[in-house]
Short mmCIF file of C-alpha atoms in Angstrom, two decimals:
data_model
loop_
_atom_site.label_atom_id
_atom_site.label_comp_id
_atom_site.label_asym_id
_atom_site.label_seq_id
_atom_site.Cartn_x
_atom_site.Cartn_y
_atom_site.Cartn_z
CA UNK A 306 0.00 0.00 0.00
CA UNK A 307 2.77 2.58 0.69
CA UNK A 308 4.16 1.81 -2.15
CA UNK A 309 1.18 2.30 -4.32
CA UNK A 310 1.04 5.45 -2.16
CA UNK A 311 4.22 6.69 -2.90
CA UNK A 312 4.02 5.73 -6.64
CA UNK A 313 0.63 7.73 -6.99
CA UNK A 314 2.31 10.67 -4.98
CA UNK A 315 5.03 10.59 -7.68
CA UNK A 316 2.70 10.76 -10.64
CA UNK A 317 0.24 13.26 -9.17
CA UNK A 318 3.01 15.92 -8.56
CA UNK A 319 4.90 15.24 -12.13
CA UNK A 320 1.29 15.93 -13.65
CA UNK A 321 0.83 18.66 -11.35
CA UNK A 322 4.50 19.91 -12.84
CA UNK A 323 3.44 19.54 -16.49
CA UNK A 324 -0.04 20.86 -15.59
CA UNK A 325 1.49 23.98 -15.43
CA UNK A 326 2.87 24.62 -18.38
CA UNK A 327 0.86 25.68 -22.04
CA UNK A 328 3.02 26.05 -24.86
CA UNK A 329 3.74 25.82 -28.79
CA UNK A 330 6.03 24.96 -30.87
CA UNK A 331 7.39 24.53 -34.18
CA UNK A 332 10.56 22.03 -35.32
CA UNK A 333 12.08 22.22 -38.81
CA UNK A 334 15.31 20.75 -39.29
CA UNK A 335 18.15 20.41 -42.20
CA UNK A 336 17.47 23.38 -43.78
CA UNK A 337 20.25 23.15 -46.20
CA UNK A 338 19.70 26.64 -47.72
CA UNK A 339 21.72 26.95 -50.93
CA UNK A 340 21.59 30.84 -52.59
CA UNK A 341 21.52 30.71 -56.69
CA UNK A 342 24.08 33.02 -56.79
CA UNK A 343 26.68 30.45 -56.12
CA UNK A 344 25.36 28.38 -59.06
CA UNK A 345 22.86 26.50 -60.42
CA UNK A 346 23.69 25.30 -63.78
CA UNK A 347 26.62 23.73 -65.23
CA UNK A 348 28.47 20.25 -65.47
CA UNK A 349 29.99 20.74 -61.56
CA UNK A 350 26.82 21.81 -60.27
CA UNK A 351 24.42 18.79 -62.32
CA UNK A 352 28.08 16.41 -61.02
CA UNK A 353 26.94 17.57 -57.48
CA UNK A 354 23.62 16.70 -57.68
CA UNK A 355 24.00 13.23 -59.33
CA UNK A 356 25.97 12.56 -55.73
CA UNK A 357 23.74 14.19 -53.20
CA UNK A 358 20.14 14.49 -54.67
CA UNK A 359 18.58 17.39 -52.01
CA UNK A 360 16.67 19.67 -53.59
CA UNK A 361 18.80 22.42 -53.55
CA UNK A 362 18.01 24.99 -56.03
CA UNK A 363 14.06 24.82 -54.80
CA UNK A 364 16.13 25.61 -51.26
CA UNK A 365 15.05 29.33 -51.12
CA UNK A 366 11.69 29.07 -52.34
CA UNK A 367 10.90 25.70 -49.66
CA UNK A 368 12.46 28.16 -46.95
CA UNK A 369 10.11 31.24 -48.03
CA UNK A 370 6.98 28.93 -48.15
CA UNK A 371 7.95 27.84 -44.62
CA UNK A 372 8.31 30.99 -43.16
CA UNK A 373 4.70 32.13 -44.78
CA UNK A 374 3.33 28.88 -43.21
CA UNK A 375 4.95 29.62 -39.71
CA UNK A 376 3.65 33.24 -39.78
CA UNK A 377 -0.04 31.85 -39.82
CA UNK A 378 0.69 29.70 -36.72
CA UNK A 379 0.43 31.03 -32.89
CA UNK A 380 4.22 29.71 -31.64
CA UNK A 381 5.70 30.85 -28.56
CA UNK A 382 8.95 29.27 -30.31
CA UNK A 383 10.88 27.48 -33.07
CA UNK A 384 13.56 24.83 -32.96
CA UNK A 385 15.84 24.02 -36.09
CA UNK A 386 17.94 21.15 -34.76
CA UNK A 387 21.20 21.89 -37.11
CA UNK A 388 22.52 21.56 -41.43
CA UNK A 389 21.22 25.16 -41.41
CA UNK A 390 22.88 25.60 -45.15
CA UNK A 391 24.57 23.48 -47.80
CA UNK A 392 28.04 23.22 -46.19
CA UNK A 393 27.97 26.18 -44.38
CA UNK A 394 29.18 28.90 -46.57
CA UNK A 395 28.79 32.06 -45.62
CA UNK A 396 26.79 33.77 -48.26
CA UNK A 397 24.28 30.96 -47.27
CA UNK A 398 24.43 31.39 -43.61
CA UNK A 399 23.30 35.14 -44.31
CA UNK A 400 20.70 34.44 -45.83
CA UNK A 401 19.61 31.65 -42.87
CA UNK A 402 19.90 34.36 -40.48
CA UNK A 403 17.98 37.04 -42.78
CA UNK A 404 14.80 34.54 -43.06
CA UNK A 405 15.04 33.87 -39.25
CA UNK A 406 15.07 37.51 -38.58
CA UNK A 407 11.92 38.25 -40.81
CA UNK A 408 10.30 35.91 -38.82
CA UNK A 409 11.02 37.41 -35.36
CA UNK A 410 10.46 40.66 -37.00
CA UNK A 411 7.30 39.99 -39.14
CA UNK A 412 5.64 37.17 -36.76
CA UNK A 413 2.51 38.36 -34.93
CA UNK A 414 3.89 36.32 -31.54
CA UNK A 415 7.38 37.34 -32.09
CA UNK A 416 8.59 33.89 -31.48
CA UNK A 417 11.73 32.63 -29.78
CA UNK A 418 13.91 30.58 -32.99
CA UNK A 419 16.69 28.36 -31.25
CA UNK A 420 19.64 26.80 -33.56
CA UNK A 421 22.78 24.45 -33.12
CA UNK A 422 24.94 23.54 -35.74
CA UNK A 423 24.70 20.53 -37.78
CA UNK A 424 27.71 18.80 -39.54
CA UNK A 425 27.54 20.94 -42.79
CA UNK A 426 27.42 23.67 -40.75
CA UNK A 427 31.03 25.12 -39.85
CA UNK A 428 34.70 24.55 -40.39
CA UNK A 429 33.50 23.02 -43.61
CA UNK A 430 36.26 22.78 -47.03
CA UNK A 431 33.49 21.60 -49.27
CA UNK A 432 32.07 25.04 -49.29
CA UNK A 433 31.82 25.70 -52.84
CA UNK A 434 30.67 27.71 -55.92
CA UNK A 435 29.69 26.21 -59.32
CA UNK A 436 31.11 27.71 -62.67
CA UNK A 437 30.17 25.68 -65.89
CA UNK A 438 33.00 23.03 -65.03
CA UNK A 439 34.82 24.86 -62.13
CA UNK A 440 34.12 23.99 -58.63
CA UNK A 441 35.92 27.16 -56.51
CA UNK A 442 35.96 27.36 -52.75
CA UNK A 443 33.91 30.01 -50.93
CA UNK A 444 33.62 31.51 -47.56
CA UNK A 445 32.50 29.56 -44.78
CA UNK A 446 31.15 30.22 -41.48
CA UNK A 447 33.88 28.79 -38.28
CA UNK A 448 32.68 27.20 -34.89
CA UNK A 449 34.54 30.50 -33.69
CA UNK A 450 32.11 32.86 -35.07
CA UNK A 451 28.34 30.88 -35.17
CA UNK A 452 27.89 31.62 -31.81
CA UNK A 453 27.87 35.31 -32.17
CA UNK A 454 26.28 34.94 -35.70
CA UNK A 455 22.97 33.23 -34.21
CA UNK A 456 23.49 35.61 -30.81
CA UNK A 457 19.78 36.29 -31.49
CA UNK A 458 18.72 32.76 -31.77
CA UNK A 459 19.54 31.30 -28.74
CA UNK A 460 23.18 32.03 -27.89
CA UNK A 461 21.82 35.61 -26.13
CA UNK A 462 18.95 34.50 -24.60
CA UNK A 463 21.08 31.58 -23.07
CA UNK A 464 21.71 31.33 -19.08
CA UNK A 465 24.66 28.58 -19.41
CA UNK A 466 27.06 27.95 -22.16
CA UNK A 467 29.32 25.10 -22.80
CA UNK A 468 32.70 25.98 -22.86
CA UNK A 469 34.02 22.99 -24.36
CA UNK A 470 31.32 23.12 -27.14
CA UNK A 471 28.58 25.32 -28.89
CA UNK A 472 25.69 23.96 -26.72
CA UNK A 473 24.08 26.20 -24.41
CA UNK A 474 20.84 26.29 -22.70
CA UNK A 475 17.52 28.66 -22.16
CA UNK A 476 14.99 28.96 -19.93
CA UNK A 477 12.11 29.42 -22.71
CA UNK A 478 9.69 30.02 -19.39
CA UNK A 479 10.48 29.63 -16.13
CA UNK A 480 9.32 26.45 -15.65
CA UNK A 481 10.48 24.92 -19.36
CA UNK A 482 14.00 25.01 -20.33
CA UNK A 483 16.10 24.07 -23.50
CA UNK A 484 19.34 22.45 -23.56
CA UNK A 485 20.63 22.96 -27.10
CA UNK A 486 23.45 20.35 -27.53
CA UNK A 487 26.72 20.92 -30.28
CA UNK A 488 26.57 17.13 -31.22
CA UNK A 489 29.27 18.19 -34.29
CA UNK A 490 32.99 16.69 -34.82
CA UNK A 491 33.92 19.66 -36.95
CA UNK A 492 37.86 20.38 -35.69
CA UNK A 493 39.21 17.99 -38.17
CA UNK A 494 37.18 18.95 -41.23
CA UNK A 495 39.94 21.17 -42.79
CA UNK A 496 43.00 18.36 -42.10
CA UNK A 497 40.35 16.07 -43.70
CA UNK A 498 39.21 18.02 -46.52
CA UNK A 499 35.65 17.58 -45.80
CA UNK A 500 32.81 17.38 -42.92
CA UNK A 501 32.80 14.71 -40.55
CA UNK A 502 29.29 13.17 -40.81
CA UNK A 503 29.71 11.47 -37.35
CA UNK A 504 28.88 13.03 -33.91
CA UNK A 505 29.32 12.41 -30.19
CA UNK A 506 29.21 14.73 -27.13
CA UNK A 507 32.13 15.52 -25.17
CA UNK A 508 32.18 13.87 -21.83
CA UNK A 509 32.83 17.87 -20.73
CA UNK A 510 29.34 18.48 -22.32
CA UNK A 511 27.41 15.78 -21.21
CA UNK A 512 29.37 17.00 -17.21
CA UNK A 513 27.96 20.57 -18.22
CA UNK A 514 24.12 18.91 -19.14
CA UNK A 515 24.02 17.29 -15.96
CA UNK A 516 24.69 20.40 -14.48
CA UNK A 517 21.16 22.07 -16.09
CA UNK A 518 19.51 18.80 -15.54
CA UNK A 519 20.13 19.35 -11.66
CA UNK A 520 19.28 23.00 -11.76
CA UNK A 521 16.21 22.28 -13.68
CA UNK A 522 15.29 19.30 -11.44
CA UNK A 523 15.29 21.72 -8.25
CA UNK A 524 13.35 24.72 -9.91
CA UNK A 525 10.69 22.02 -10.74
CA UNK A 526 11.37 23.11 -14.41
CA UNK A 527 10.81 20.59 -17.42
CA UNK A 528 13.92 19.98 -19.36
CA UNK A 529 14.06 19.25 -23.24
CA UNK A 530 16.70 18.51 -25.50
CA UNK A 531 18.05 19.76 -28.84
CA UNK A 532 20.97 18.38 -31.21
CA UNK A 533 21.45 16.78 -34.54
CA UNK A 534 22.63 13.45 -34.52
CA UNK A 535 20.33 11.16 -33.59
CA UNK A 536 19.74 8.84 -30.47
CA UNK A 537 18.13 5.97 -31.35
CA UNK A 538 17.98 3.80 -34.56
CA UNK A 539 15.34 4.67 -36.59
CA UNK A 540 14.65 1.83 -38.74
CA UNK A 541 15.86 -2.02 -38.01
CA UNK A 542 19.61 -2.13 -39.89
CA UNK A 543 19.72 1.85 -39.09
CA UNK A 544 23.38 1.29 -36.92
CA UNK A 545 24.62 -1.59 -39.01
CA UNK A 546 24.10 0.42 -42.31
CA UNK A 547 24.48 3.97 -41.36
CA UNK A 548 26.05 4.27 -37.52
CA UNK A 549 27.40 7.82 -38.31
CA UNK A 550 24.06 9.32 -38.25
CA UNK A 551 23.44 8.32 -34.76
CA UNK A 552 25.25 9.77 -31.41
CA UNK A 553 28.54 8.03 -30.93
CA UNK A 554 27.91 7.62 -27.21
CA UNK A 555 24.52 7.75 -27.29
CA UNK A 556 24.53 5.32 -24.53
CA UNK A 557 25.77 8.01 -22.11
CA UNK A 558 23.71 10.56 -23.44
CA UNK A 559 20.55 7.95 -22.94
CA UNK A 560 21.06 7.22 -19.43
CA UNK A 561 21.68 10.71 -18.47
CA UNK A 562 17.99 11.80 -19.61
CA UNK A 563 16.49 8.37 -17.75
CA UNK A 564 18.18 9.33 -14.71
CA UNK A 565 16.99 13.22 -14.97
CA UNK A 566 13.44 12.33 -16.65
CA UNK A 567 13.81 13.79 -19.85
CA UNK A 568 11.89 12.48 -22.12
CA UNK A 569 12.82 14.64 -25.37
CA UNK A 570 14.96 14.94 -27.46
CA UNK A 571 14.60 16.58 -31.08
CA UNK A 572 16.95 15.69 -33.97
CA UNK A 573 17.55 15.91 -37.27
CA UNK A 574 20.31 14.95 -39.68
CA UNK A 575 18.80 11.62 -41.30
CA UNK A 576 16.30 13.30 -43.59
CA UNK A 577 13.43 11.06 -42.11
CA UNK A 578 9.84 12.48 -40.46
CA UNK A 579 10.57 9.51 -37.75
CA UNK A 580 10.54 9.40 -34.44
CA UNK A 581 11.62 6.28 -32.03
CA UNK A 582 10.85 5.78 -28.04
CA UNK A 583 12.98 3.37 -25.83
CA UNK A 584 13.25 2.16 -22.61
CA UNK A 585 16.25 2.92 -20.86
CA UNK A 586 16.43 2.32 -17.26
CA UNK A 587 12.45 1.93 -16.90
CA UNK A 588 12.21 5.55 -18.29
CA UNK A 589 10.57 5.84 -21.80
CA UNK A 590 12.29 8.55 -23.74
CA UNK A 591 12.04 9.67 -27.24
CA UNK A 592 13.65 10.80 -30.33
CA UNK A 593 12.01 12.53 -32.47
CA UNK A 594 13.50 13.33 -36.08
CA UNK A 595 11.96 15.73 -38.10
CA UNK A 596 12.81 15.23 -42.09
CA UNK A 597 14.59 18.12 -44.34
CA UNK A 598 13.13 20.88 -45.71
CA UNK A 599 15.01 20.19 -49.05
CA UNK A 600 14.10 16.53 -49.31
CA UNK A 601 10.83 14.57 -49.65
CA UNK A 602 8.22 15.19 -48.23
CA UNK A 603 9.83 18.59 -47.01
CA UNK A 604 7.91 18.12 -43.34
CA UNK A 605 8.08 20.27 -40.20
CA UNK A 606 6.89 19.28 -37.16
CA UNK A 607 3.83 21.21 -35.07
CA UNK A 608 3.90 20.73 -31.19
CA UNK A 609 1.35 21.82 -28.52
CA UNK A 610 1.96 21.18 -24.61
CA UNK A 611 -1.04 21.19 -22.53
CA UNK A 612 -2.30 19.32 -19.34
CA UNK A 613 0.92 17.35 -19.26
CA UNK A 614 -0.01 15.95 -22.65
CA UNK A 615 1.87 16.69 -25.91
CA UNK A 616 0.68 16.95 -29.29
CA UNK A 617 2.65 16.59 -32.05
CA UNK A 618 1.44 17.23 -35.42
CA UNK A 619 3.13 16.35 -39.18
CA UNK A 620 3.02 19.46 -41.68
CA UNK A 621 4.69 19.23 -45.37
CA UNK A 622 5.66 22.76 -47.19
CA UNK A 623 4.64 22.76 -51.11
CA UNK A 624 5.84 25.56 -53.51
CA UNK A 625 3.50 24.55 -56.56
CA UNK A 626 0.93 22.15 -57.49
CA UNK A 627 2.15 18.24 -57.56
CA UNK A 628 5.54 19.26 -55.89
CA UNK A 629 5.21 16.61 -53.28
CA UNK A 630 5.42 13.66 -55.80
CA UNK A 631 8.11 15.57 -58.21
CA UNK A 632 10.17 15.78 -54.91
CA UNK A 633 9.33 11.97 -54.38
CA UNK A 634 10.44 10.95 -58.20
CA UNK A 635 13.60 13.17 -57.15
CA UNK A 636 14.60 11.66 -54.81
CA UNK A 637 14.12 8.16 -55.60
CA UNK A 638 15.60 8.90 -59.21
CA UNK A 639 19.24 10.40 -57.16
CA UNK A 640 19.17 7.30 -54.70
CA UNK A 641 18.55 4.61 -57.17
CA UNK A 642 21.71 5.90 -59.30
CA UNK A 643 23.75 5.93 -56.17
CA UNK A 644 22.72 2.84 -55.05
CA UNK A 645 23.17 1.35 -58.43
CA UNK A 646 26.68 2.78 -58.32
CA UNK A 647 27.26 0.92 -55.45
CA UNK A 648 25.51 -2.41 -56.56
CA UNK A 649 28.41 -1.97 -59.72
CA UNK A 650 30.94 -2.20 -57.37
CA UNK A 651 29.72 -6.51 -56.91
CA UNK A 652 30.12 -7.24 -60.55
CA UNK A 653 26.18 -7.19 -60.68
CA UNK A 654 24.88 -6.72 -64.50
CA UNK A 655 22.59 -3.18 -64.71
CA UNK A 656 19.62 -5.12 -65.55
CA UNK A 657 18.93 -6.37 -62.20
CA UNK A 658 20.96 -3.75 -60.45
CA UNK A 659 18.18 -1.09 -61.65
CA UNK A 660 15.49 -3.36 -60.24
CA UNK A 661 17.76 -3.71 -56.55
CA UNK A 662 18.41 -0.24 -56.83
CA UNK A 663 14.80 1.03 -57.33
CA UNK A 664 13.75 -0.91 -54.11
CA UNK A 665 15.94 0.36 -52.06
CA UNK A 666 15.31 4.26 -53.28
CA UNK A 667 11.49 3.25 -52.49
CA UNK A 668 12.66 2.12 -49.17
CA UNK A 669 14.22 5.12 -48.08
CA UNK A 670 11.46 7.56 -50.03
CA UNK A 671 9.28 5.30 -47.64
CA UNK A 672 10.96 5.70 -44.32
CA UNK A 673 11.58 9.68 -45.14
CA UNK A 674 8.04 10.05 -45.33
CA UNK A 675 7.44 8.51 -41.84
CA UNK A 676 4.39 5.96 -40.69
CA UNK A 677 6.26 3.13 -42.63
CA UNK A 678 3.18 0.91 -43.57
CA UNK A 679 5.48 -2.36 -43.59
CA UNK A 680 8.01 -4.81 -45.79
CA UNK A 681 4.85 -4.33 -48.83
CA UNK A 682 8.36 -5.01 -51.63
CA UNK A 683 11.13 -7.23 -50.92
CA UNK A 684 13.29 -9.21 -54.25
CA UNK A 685 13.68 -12.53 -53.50
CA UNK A 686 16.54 -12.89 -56.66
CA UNK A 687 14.63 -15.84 -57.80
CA UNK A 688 15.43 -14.68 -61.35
CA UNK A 689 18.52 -12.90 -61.21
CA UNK A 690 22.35 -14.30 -61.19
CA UNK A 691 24.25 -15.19 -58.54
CA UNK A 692 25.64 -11.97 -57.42
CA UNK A 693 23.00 -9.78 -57.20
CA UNK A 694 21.02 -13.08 -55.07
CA UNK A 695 24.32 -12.46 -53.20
CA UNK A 696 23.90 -8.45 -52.90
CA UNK A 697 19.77 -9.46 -51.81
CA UNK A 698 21.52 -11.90 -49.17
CA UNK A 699 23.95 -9.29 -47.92
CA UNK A 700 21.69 -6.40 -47.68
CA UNK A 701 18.25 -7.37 -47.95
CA UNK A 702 17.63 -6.08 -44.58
CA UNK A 703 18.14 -2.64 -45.87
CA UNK A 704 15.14 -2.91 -48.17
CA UNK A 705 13.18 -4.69 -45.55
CA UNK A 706 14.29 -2.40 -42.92
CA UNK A 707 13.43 1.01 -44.32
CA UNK A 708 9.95 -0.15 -44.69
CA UNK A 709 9.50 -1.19 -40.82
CA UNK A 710 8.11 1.25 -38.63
CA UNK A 711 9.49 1.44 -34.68
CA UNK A 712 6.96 2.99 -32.47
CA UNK A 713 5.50 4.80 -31.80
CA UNK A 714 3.37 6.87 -34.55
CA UNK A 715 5.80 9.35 -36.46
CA UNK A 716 4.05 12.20 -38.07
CA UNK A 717 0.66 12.72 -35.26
CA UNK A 718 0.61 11.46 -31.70
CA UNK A 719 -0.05 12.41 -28.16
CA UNK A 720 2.92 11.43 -25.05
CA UNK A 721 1.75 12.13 -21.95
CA UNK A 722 5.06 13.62 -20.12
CA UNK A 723 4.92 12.04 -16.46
CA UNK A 724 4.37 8.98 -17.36
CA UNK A 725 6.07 8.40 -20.95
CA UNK A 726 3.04 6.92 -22.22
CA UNK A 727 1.54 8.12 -25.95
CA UNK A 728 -1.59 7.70 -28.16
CA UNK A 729 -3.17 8.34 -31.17
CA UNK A 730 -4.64 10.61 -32.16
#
């Protein structure tokens, strides 16, 4: 019984806690704004493309329809969860910041905008402009200088900073606070002549967190996290495949937010509208991805907190009629030629290659879109030779994977904060 007692105690304060707190809340993530004047035609530019197949030169106009989306929507603030621009050149940086401050500016609520760096973000060689054939180095923003860049998104209003990192954290009320975490490996990009796609947190960052998580544990405040890289695997294969878009020591970072209670963390960084609860040390916490801006289905995420519950709601931007499939073809047209370039690499004839290749475009186009319906295409190699049955053998899973949905929901869903719990909605 005084157990029971003690349990029910524990629940009724923590919803007395979130009781108390009525907010809004928009996430958009991987902007990856890229300005036309540092080109848009020519055989570098189209060379670019056939490698990484974001929609880059629809960048501006994705970022404008955003912003006249966001201006129609009462938000107290707005998280963008790092990849800002291209590979952080300058020129492109400006114009982040320029958008960010017509929203501020412009926005009937004024809203609070918080950033942190993804990996394209700073220190980065591959920061380029396009002439016919020429690919020339540009300008690019350092970790030195983004902190005073974005001063007025989040670095001002901040009442701790990281020394050892660009993280930093705001009390967005009194009773809610933001820890924005620098999840970037970005001081050997130069040496390596391009960005490091992994990320971890120093163990001098993850000291400094546990610092705010005290602090916001004894001023009763509710804690949420911020940071790029993500925590959890998002599909089944996700680590195996693809472990550098997921938090080096994400074990750390896990346990840290069971022991403290918080249950959220937004990301970005994989392109997917996903998002992926787990169990760690009988706390349920949650990562929620929200998808790119230049890639399909160009989502942002809509969040409401209210009577402890929160509501999080799935949003796509569209700059013309029929956009959302042409970004769909585009994207599974630029995967399947990479992943056919790949599939080359096994001595695999193009004929069945294209058909290997196609699937596992659909896959991803499947899992970027988020609410995975399940494995609905899967090749068997029945008909095909023996090395693409060996490529289906090897990496079948990927296919399969993409196409399997963790829970819980990923675009519209209700978690009730004390507990962990969600729902439907």
């Amino acid at each position: 019984m005084k157990s029971f007692m003690r349990i029910f105690l524990s629940i009724f304060l923590m919803q007395t806690l979130y009781g108390q707190t009525s907010l809004s809340w928009v996430v958009v993530s991987d902007l990856h704004y890229y300005s036309s004047e540092l080109g848009t035609n020519g055989k570098a530019f189209e060379s670019y493309l056939a490698d990484d197949r974001k929609l880059l030169r629809e960048a501006p106009q994705l970022l404008e329809a955003w912003i006249q989306e966001v201006m129609q929507l009462n938000v107290d603030f707005i998280l963008i969860p790092g990849d800002l621009t291209k590979d952080g050149e300058l020129v492109n940086h400006e114009a982040v910041r320029s958008a960010l401050q017509k929203i501020k500016k412009n926005h009937p609520r004024q809203p609070k905008i918080f950033v942190i760096p993804g990996n394209h973000d700073l220190n980065n060689p591959e920061a380029f402009r396009y002439e016919e054939d020429k690919t020339l180095p540009v300008a690019y923003l350092s970790d030195k200088d983004f902190a005073e860049f974005y001063a007025d998104f989040g670095y001002r209003d901040a009442f701790s900073r990281d020394t050892f990192s660009l993280s930093y954290a705001v009390r967005i009320t009194p009773d809610f606070w933001l820890a924005a975490l620098d999840s970037t490996i970005n001081e050997s990009n130069r040496m390596l002549k391009h960005p490091v796609t992994e990320g971890r947190l120093k163990p001098q960052t993850l000291k400094w967190l546990e610092g705010i998580a005290q602090e916001a544990k004894k001023s009763n405040a509710t804690l949420i996290l911020m940071m790029h890289h993500g925590l959890f695997e998002h599909w089944p294969g996700q680590r195996k495949l693809h472990p550098e878009y997921l938090l080096n020591n994400r074990k750390d970072l896990a346990k840290l937010m069971a022991k403290y209670r918080i249950r959220l963390v937004f990301t970005g960084h994989y392109h997917s509208q996903d998002i992926t609860a787990s169990v760690v040390d009988k706390e349920t916490l949650y990562d929620i991805e929200t998808g790119s801006l230049v890639s399909y289905p160009s989502p942002y995420r809509i969040c409401s907190l209210e009577d402890a519950f929160l509501t999080i709601q799935t949003s796509t931007v569209s700059i013309y009629p029929g956009f959302e499939e042409y970004s769909r073809q585009y994207l599974i047209k630029g995967l399947t030629g990479q992943a056919l370039n790949t599939i080359r690499k096994y001595g695999v004839p193009d004929a069945e290659g294209v058909k290997i290749a196609e699937d596992v475009a659909k896959g991803f186009a499947v899992h970027y879109a988020g609410d995975e319906p399940g494995v609905t295409f899967s090749p068997t190699g029945k008909e095909m030779g023996a090395r693409a049955r060996f490529i289906l053998w090897y990496q079948g899973y990927v296919i399969r994977g993409l196409q399997t949905d963790l829970l819980p929901p990923d675009k519209n869903l209700r978690i009730h904060l004390p507990t962990g719990a969600w729902s439907n909605l």
